[in-house]
Amino acid sequence: METTKLPPSSPSSPTTSFSVPSAEKVDGFPRRSMRRARQRRSHSSSQFRYQSSQVELTPLPLLKDAPVAELHDLFCKKLQQCCVLFDFLDCVADLKGKEIKRAALNELVESVATSRGVLIEPLYPEAIKMISVNIFRTLPPSENPEFDPEEDEPTLEASWPHLQLVYEFFLRFLESPDFQPSMAKRYVDQKFVLQLLELFDSEDPREREYLKTILHRVYGKLLGLRAYIRKQINNIFLRFIYETEHFNGVAELLEILGSIINGFALPLKAEHKQFLVRVLIPLHTAKSLSIFHAQLAYCVVQFMEKDATVTEYIIRGLLKYWPKTCTQKEVMFLGEIEEILDVIEPSQFIRVQEPLFKQIAACISSPHFQVAERALYFWNNEYILSLIEENCQVILPLVFATLYRVSKEHWNQTIVSLIYNVLKTFMEMNSKLFDDLTASYKVEKQKFTDATPLFSSVDSMNQFTKLITVNSSTT
Amino acid sequence: FSRCAAQQRHSVTATVSKMAGADGDDSLYPIAVLIDELRNEDVQLRLNSIKKLSTIALALGVERTRTELLPFLTDTIYDEDEVLLALAEQLGNFTMLVGGPEYVHCLLPPLESLATVEETVVRDKAVESLRKISQEHSPVDLEVHFEPLVKRLASGDWFTSRTSACGLFSVCYPRVSSTVKAEIRQHFRTLCSDDTPMVRRAAASKLGEFAKVLELDYVKSDIISLFTALASDEQDSVRLLAVEACVSIATLLPQEDLETLVMPTLRQAAEDKSWRVRYMVADKFSELQKAVGPEITKNDLVPAFQNLLKDCEAEVRAAAANKVKEFCENLPEDNREQIIMTHILPCVKELVSDTNQHVKSALASVIMGLSTILGKDNTIEHLLPLFLAQLKDECPEVRLNIISNLDCVNEVIGIRQLSQSLLPAIVELAEDAKWRVRLAIIEYMPLLAGQLGVEFFDEKLNTLCMAWLIDHVYAIREAATCNLMKLVEKFGAEWAQNTIVPKVLGMANDPNYLHRMTTLFCINALSEACGQEITTKQMLPVVLKMSNDQVANVRFNVAKSLQKIGPVLDSNALQTEVKPVLEKLATDTDMDVKYFAQEAISVLALA
């Protein structure tokens, strides 16, 4: 039976699990709430609570009709009007007021986007105040505490009809040719940015999309905030990895970082290397990796392209966190390794080839055919193949026994034929080494099993060689 | 690093082999193997070996453990987290193995490294072990060895070491000189305003614990300002931890200081803009109430509690609803009733028809407790309508929570007041489409039967109990069987003989073999409670007859039943009636029937 205790568990709540011993993480909230919402609202918002008294809105004259002398004053009044918040959970409440605000927001967006000379200094604090009042709020508890971003529909923000226009206004404001960073930096400060970052936990993908673009612009235009933004993103990630394992906006933040990394100066600062080793690599351990893996792998590869010397950290890091039971993640790791190998420098490759190919051999012998298949596809990549060929003396002995054994044992026919292909490739690369390994494998094998050794005679060995040739030509 | 570690390993292994060789004694050989496994490539082997670390240390002796094993372990800090966790745990119990309290400080270097790793589980375990061995340090060693370690951690570069430091201040503070105490307070202060929220969270979560070991003057001067600062942190995850600390701090302070030092912050937390902080206040409400005492409760907490019960987030309302009974119980007795009736009950009434089912079911789990506090008249007049409304709630969990707490009301007004509404509610739950709901109500049947009495039961509930026996879900049939046993224990063998045994035995002729098996399961459960006579005269003949059943499952369950009821029967019945049937079943064509018949024969010693 469900218990009646009802702990909150929202994406951003500092929740921890009962089952994980690390649960004595600092706050004592169980991660998985036991509640199961019966009738799910698809909208949620806790914004309206702080409305002190409902103000009746009256429509103001249109901006486009205003005489130039009164334009700024009217603009300012409209900004103030838009600071009034409405209850969107009650969809019929104050429809007139909602419409007036919507129209005003539309006008503001339009005006900032199209007319020049609107953004004068006194408007900055008013604009930022309007934006803050509307977007900054404590995100409501998740409707579905076991929210799985891959399976479940996200809870959408109920006040989106207004919120979207506010975000749109903010974006246009930042992108306006009149925008002056020197004026904005007084109002868009560290506290503002911190609140902006917290909103990335929103379950509503539309909101996160806007936030992503906006943060990117802020990062681009307000240079003084850059280091602070990076540090706070670090903190969000560390909390996600080691404390809550829940944050909806990881993918969006990584996407921004992807382009930030691109712009790092060389040689890489210690701060940036630390970010790679202590934040980006451990992010691979997250349970929800699949949601942001593409963006994460992109960041990792960006780092390598910037500075090849980080390659060894990256590969050894991935090997350390290699998934032990989750095959779906294993396939993602293999994908990332291939992306890395695609751009790896041969000198760096030599430094990691040994541990790396031990892991690849382990993947090839995985009973899960997708894992084995993903690993075997490496041999279809020309650049990787050239690296393997150059280092055949090291790599072939590492993988030979596995290939040999799996070619005999694997249940999946596709895997077997892929392996025959790989064996054939090796045979062509270095037939002498291949024969030596075959012979010594046979000796080893006989030492351990008296019963039915794999190759009891030279004949069957020739058969094996023939089999490789036949099978590989058919696939 | 790794080369140095390798040498170390080599020397440890070499020592052991030498010892083994010199004594011409092979008994150390296993130890050499264990040490060898500490560096095996297979994590599982390393882990096994680490778990036997005390054996290794014992074999090496205290001297070699200190000079060789510990430096070697300090170097393995770059291992898998799982191995590190085991190591961190082991080292907490190593004091005697390094030569007792005099040498306990040798354990600090490896634990210090472990307290800085990224993985929270490992770090927490290292801190736990450090806290443990801190008690084994002499005051001098504490200042010479332990306190410098805490300082190093507190000023570490990476947040992990600073987080760990937060948990160590309170264990060394009481036992060091006043100069060192001042330094410790300074370090704690620094961490409370650390740059990273992770460290501030760790500091906030240890604030209460640290306050407890501080002198009262410093609680007032230092802790209060830290508390106030953390309670208004920019991150709600920090603020909510300050609420927890609030309980400890309020307990430490004299009543007259609470109003000025604690209450402003607590009031602010109860109205925090983040629902998580308000949730925390609601969740800790009973503790807070006890900590601040009756006067402040009356003036401040009652309105705060009302607000939490009316909060806009269901999470917060539910947490507060869970505390309704405890809060009311702990109100000062002189005007408890008046406060409840005028301030709390109106909010409770609203919650009964809350839009969120979790809020309603949280309330339903405690609301019955109010009847003992308010007494008979108030219960009948004010609470009864609420109970009745909840008994009709659309959500089965709410109804169940009411039914499962009926005993509280029974003591005050007697359950009869409710029986009119109770019955339809029970019947509806008994037929709920979800089998888990049916299962839950079955579990309350014995309790209900006890409170409603045998007559009411026979009249209204007996049919339900029998209907569950033919439920299509096995778990329900099983629970129903167990329920019958409990009812017989309550109402006695005679009642069983008249009301349920005939019905149970009647099912032996049912065309459905699952129902026939249910007869056997019921007999298994009931024979002991019914006693020898009923078992021998009424049940045994039915069981024996079923040994000819067409379905093998029924036949082997006959064998199992006979084994089960055997001890209740006399030896005559066993020899003349049971034995022949079991012998026949032992030659059955079905393998399982044979097996269970033979088992029964041997258990009952009939061979």
mmCIF file of C-alpha atoms in Angstrom, chain B residues 114-309:
data_model
loop_
_atom_site.group_PDB
_atom_site.id
_atom_site.type_symbol
_atom_site.label_atom_id
_atom_site.label_comp_id
_atom_site.label_asym_id
_atom_site.label_seq_id
_atom_site.Cartn_x
_atom_site.Cartn_y
_atom_site.Cartn_z
ATOM 1 C CA LEU B 114 39.576 9.234 1.336
ATOM 2 C CA ALA B 115 37.763 12.256 2.750
ATOM 3 C CA THR B 116 38.662 14.220 -0.363
ATOM 4 C CA VAL B 117 37.473 11.867 -3.102
ATOM 5 C CA GLU B 118 34.584 12.859 -5.344
ATOM 6 C CA GLU B 119 32.209 10.014 -4.618
ATOM 7 C CA THR B 120 29.897 11.067 -1.805
ATOM 8 C CA VAL B 121 29.448 7.593 -0.375
ATOM 9 C CA VAL B 122 33.185 7.080 0.078
ATOM 10 C CA ARG B 123 33.687 10.531 1.527
ATOM 11 C CA ASP B 124 30.850 10.139 3.998
ATOM 12 C CA LYS B 125 32.209 6.800 5.137
ATOM 13 C CA ALA B 126 35.690 8.274 5.603
ATOM 14 C CA VAL B 127 34.216 11.091 7.701
ATOM 15 C CA GLU B 128 32.269 8.546 9.742
ATOM 16 C CA SER B 129 35.468 6.604 10.427
ATOM 17 C CA LEU B 130 37.365 9.783 11.258
ATOM 18 C CA ARG B 131 34.659 10.763 13.731
ATOM 19 C CA LYS B 132 34.903 7.347 15.291
ATOM 20 C CA ILE B 133 38.666 7.341 15.737
ATOM 21 C CA SER B 134 38.705 10.958 16.897
ATOM 22 C CA GLN B 135 37.303 9.642 20.185
ATOM 23 C CA GLU B 136 40.290 7.355 20.568
ATOM 24 C CA HIS B 137 42.792 10.200 20.334
ATOM 25 C CA SER B 138 44.229 11.595 23.547
ATOM 26 C CA PRO B 139 43.594 15.345 23.953
ATOM 27 C CA VAL B 140 47.219 15.993 23.048
ATOM 28 C CA ASP B 141 47.098 13.832 19.914
ATOM 29 C CA LEU B 142 43.847 15.466 18.972
ATOM 30 C CA GLU B 143 45.589 18.843 18.861
ATOM 31 C CA VAL B 144 48.821 17.573 17.353
ATOM 32 C CA HIS B 145 47.409 15.259 14.696
ATOM 33 C CA PHE B 146 43.647 15.427 14.290
ATOM 34 C CA GLU B 147 42.910 19.123 14.429
ATOM 35 C CA PRO B 148 45.579 20.009 11.797
ATOM 36 C CA LEU B 149 43.927 17.461 9.504
ATOM 37 C CA VAL B 150 40.558 19.151 9.985
ATOM 38 C CA LYS B 151 42.169 22.491 9.183
ATOM 39 C CA ARG B 152 43.806 21.117 6.052
ATOM 40 C CA LEU B 153 40.490 19.716 4.869
ATOM 41 C CA ALA B 154 38.676 22.956 5.708
ATOM 42 C CA SER B 155 41.033 24.951 3.536
ATOM 43 C CA GLY B 156 41.301 22.435 0.706
ATOM 44 C CA ASP B 157 41.144 23.613 -2.894
ATOM 45 C CA TRP B 158 38.355 21.415 -4.082
ATOM 46 C CA PHE B 159 34.909 21.469 -2.500
ATOM 47 C CA THR B 160 35.011 17.794 -1.506
ATOM 48 C CA SER B 161 37.559 18.242 1.265
ATOM 49 C CA ARG B 162 35.786 21.302 2.642
ATOM 50 C CA THR B 163 32.498 19.406 2.673
ATOM 51 C CA SER B 164 34.123 16.621 4.673
ATOM 52 C CA ALA B 165 35.639 19.092 7.139
ATOM 53 C CA CYS B 166 32.123 20.267 8.095
ATOM 54 C CA GLY B 167 31.416 16.928 9.732
ATOM 55 C CA LEU B 168 34.596 16.902 11.855
ATOM 56 C CA PHE B 169 34.449 20.159 13.805
ATOM 57 C CA SER B 170 31.949 19.003 16.370
ATOM 58 C CA VAL B 171 33.910 15.887 17.353
ATOM 59 C CA CYS B 172 37.144 17.679 18.188
ATOM 60 C CA TYR B 173 35.794 20.960 19.572
ATOM 61 C CA PRO B 174 34.916 19.778 23.106
ATOM 62 C CA ARG B 175 38.374 18.319 23.747
ATOM 63 C CA VAL B 176 40.807 21.006 22.638
ATOM 64 C CA SER B 177 42.278 24.137 24.237
ATOM 65 C CA SER B 178 40.527 27.465 23.970
ATOM 66 C CA THR B 179 42.928 28.850 21.363
ATOM 67 C CA VAL B 180 42.297 25.888 19.119
ATOM 68 C CA LYS B 181 38.562 26.207 19.809
ATOM 69 C CA ALA B 182 38.674 29.767 18.519
ATOM 70 C CA GLU B 183 40.378 28.548 15.355
ATOM 71 C CA ILE B 184 37.776 25.864 14.840
ATOM 72 C CA ARG B 185 34.961 28.368 15.198
ATOM 73 C CA GLN B 186 36.683 30.588 12.667
ATOM 74 C CA HIS B 187 36.986 27.720 10.191
ATOM 75 C CA PHE B 188 33.359 26.806 10.576
ATOM 76 C CA ARG B 189 32.376 30.422 10.014
ATOM 77 C CA THR B 190 34.395 30.522 6.828
ATOM 78 C CA LEU B 191 32.758 27.380 5.467
ATOM 79 C CA CYS B 192 29.276 28.726 6.201
ATOM 80 C CA SER B 193 29.926 31.473 3.684
ATOM 81 C CA ASP B 194 31.833 29.290 1.245
ATOM 82 C CA ASP B 195 31.731 30.088 -2.412
ATOM 83 C CA THR B 196 30.207 26.791 -3.481
ATOM 84 C CA PRO B 197 26.670 25.866 -2.437
ATOM 85 C CA MET B 198 27.770 22.252 -1.857
ATOM 86 C CA VAL B 199 29.953 23.338 1.059
ATOM 87 C CA ARG B 200 27.350 25.731 2.433
ATOM 88 C CA ARG B 201 24.836 22.876 2.357
ATOM 89 C CA ALA B 202 27.244 20.623 4.259
ATOM 90 C CA ALA B 203 27.907 23.373 6.805
ATOM 91 C CA ALA B 204 24.201 24.108 7.212
ATOM 92 C CA SER B 205 23.446 20.454 7.793
ATOM 93 C CA LYS B 206 26.063 20.309 10.578
ATOM 94 C CA LEU B 207 25.129 23.638 12.144
ATOM 95 C CA GLY B 208 22.803 22.129 14.743
ATOM 96 C CA GLU B 209 25.300 19.467 15.700
ATOM 97 C CA PHE B 210 28.090 22.037 16.038
ATOM 98 C CA ALA B 211 25.887 24.361 18.105
ATOM 99 C CA LYS B 212 25.364 21.570 20.614
ATOM 100 C CA VAL B 213 29.069 21.352 21.505
ATOM 101 C CA LEU B 214 29.632 25.098 21.698
ATOM 102 C CA GLU B 215 29.530 27.162 24.895
ATOM 103 C CA LEU B 216 26.234 29.036 25.227
ATOM 104 C CA ASP B 217 27.876 32.441 24.770
ATOM 105 C CA TYR B 218 29.300 31.365 21.458
ATOM 106 C CA VAL B 219 25.985 29.895 20.412
ATOM 107 C CA LYS B 220 24.511 33.327 20.900
ATOM 108 C CA SER B 221 27.344 35.260 19.318
ATOM 109 C CA ASP B 222 28.539 32.936 16.536
ATOM 110 C CA ILE B 223 25.906 30.390 15.718
ATOM 111 C CA ILE B 224 22.955 32.749 15.567
ATOM 112 C CA SER B 225 24.576 34.976 12.967
ATOM 113 C CA LEU B 226 25.570 31.957 10.878
ATOM 114 C CA PHE B 227 22.076 30.547 11.240
ATOM 115 C CA THR B 228 20.511 33.807 10.129
ATOM 116 C CA ALA B 229 22.846 34.049 7.164
ATOM 117 C CA LEU B 230 22.258 30.458 6.015
ATOM 118 C CA ALA B 231 18.508 30.837 6.479
ATOM 119 C CA SER B 232 18.550 33.696 3.992
ATOM 120 C CA ASP B 233 20.974 32.098 1.546
ATOM 121 C CA GLU B 234 20.306 32.736 -2.125
ATOM 122 C CA GLN B 235 19.774 28.996 -2.723
ATOM 123 C CA ASP B 236 16.721 27.327 -1.269
ATOM 124 C CA SER B 237 18.616 24.036 -0.850
ATOM 125 C CA VAL B 238 20.741 25.818 1.785
ATOM 126 C CA ARG B 239 17.866 27.686 3.417
ATOM 127 C CA LEU B 240 15.873 24.545 4.036
ATOM 128 C CA LEU B 241 18.753 22.957 5.924
ATOM 129 C CA ALA B 242 18.830 25.914 8.270
ATOM 130 C CA VAL B 243 15.304 24.907 9.331
ATOM 131 C CA GLU B 244 16.666 21.627 10.639
ATOM 132 C CA ALA B 245 19.380 23.442 12.549
ATOM 133 C CA CYS B 246 16.689 25.685 13.993
ATOM 134 C CA VAL B 247 15.380 22.799 16.086
ATOM 135 C CA SER B 248 18.735 22.170 17.797
ATOM 136 C CA ILE B 249 19.519 25.823 18.249
ATOM 137 C CA ALA B 250 16.151 26.629 19.791
ATOM 138 C CA THR B 251 16.575 23.744 22.231
ATOM 139 C CA LEU B 252 19.908 25.134 23.416
ATOM 140 C CA LEU B 253 18.812 28.702 24.058
ATOM 141 C CA PRO B 254 17.001 29.936 27.157
ATOM 142 C CA GLN B 255 13.363 30.781 26.570
ATOM 143 C CA GLU B 256 13.833 34.543 26.907
ATOM 144 C CA ASP B 257 16.329 34.653 24.010
ATOM 145 C CA LEU B 258 14.238 32.698 21.544
ATOM 146 C CA GLU B 259 12.017 35.570 20.555
ATOM 147 C CA THR B 260 14.860 37.818 19.470
ATOM 148 C CA LEU B 261 17.401 35.261 18.252
ATOM 149 C CA VAL B 262 15.416 32.534 16.554
ATOM 150 C CA MET B 263 11.858 33.554 15.870
ATOM 151 C CA PRO B 264 12.433 36.196 13.185
ATOM 152 C CA THR B 265 14.261 33.609 11.104
ATOM 153 C CA LEU B 266 11.716 30.888 11.746
ATOM 154 C CA ARG B 267 8.820 33.161 10.796
ATOM 155 C CA GLN B 268 10.627 34.048 7.622
ATOM 156 C CA ALA B 269 11.206 30.364 6.797
ATOM 157 C CA ALA B 270 7.524 29.531 7.288
ATOM 158 C CA GLU B 271 6.723 32.110 4.609
ATOM 159 C CA ASP B 272 9.671 31.466 2.348
ATOM 160 C CA LYS B 273 9.013 31.945 -1.336
ATOM 161 C CA SER B 274 10.315 28.449 -2.058
ATOM 162 C CA TRP B 275 7.860 25.661 -1.314
ATOM 163 C CA ARG B 276 10.770 23.389 -0.413
ATOM 164 C CA VAL B 277 11.635 25.530 2.577
ATOM 165 C CA ARG B 278 7.991 25.721 3.656
ATOM 166 C CA TYR B 279 7.757 21.960 3.230
ATOM 167 C CA MET B 280 10.733 21.536 5.541
ATOM 168 C CA VAL B 281 9.103 23.760 8.162
ATOM 169 C CA ALA B 282 5.910 21.691 7.925
ATOM 170 C CA ASP B 283 7.871 18.457 8.107
ATOM 171 C CA LYS B 284 9.790 19.547 11.208
ATOM 172 C CA PHE B 285 6.816 21.245 12.830
ATOM 173 C CA SER B 286 6.456 18.991 15.861
ATOM 174 C CA GLU B 287 10.164 19.243 16.673
ATOM 175 C CA LEU B 288 10.078 23.008 16.259
ATOM 176 C CA GLN B 289 7.030 23.207 18.461
ATOM 177 C CA LYS B 290 8.741 21.295 21.274
ATOM 178 C CA ALA B 291 11.908 23.333 20.890
ATOM 179 C CA VAL B 292 10.289 26.769 21.185
ATOM 180 C CA GLY B 293 7.911 25.920 24.009
ATOM 181 C CA PRO B 294 4.206 26.556 24.694
ATOM 182 C CA GLU B 295 4.120 30.368 24.772
ATOM 183 C CA ILE B 296 5.699 30.906 21.369
ATOM 184 C CA THR B 297 3.654 28.013 20.013
ATOM 185 C CA LYS B 298 0.459 29.769 21.032
ATOM 186 C CA ASN B 299 1.436 33.150 19.644
ATOM 187 C CA ASP B 300 3.465 32.266 16.605
ATOM 188 C CA LEU B 301 3.246 28.683 15.560
ATOM 189 C CA VAL B 302 -0.526 28.394 15.528
ATOM 190 C CA PRO B 303 -0.938 31.036 12.803
ATOM 191 C CA ALA B 304 2.075 29.639 10.950
ATOM 192 C CA PHE B 305 0.568 26.171 11.054
ATOM 193 C CA GLN B 306 -2.738 27.489 9.763
ATOM 194 C CA ASN B 307 -0.904 29.029 6.822
ATOM 195 C CA LEU B 308 0.917 25.813 6.060
ATOM 196 C CA LEU B 309 -2.375 23.915 6.103
#
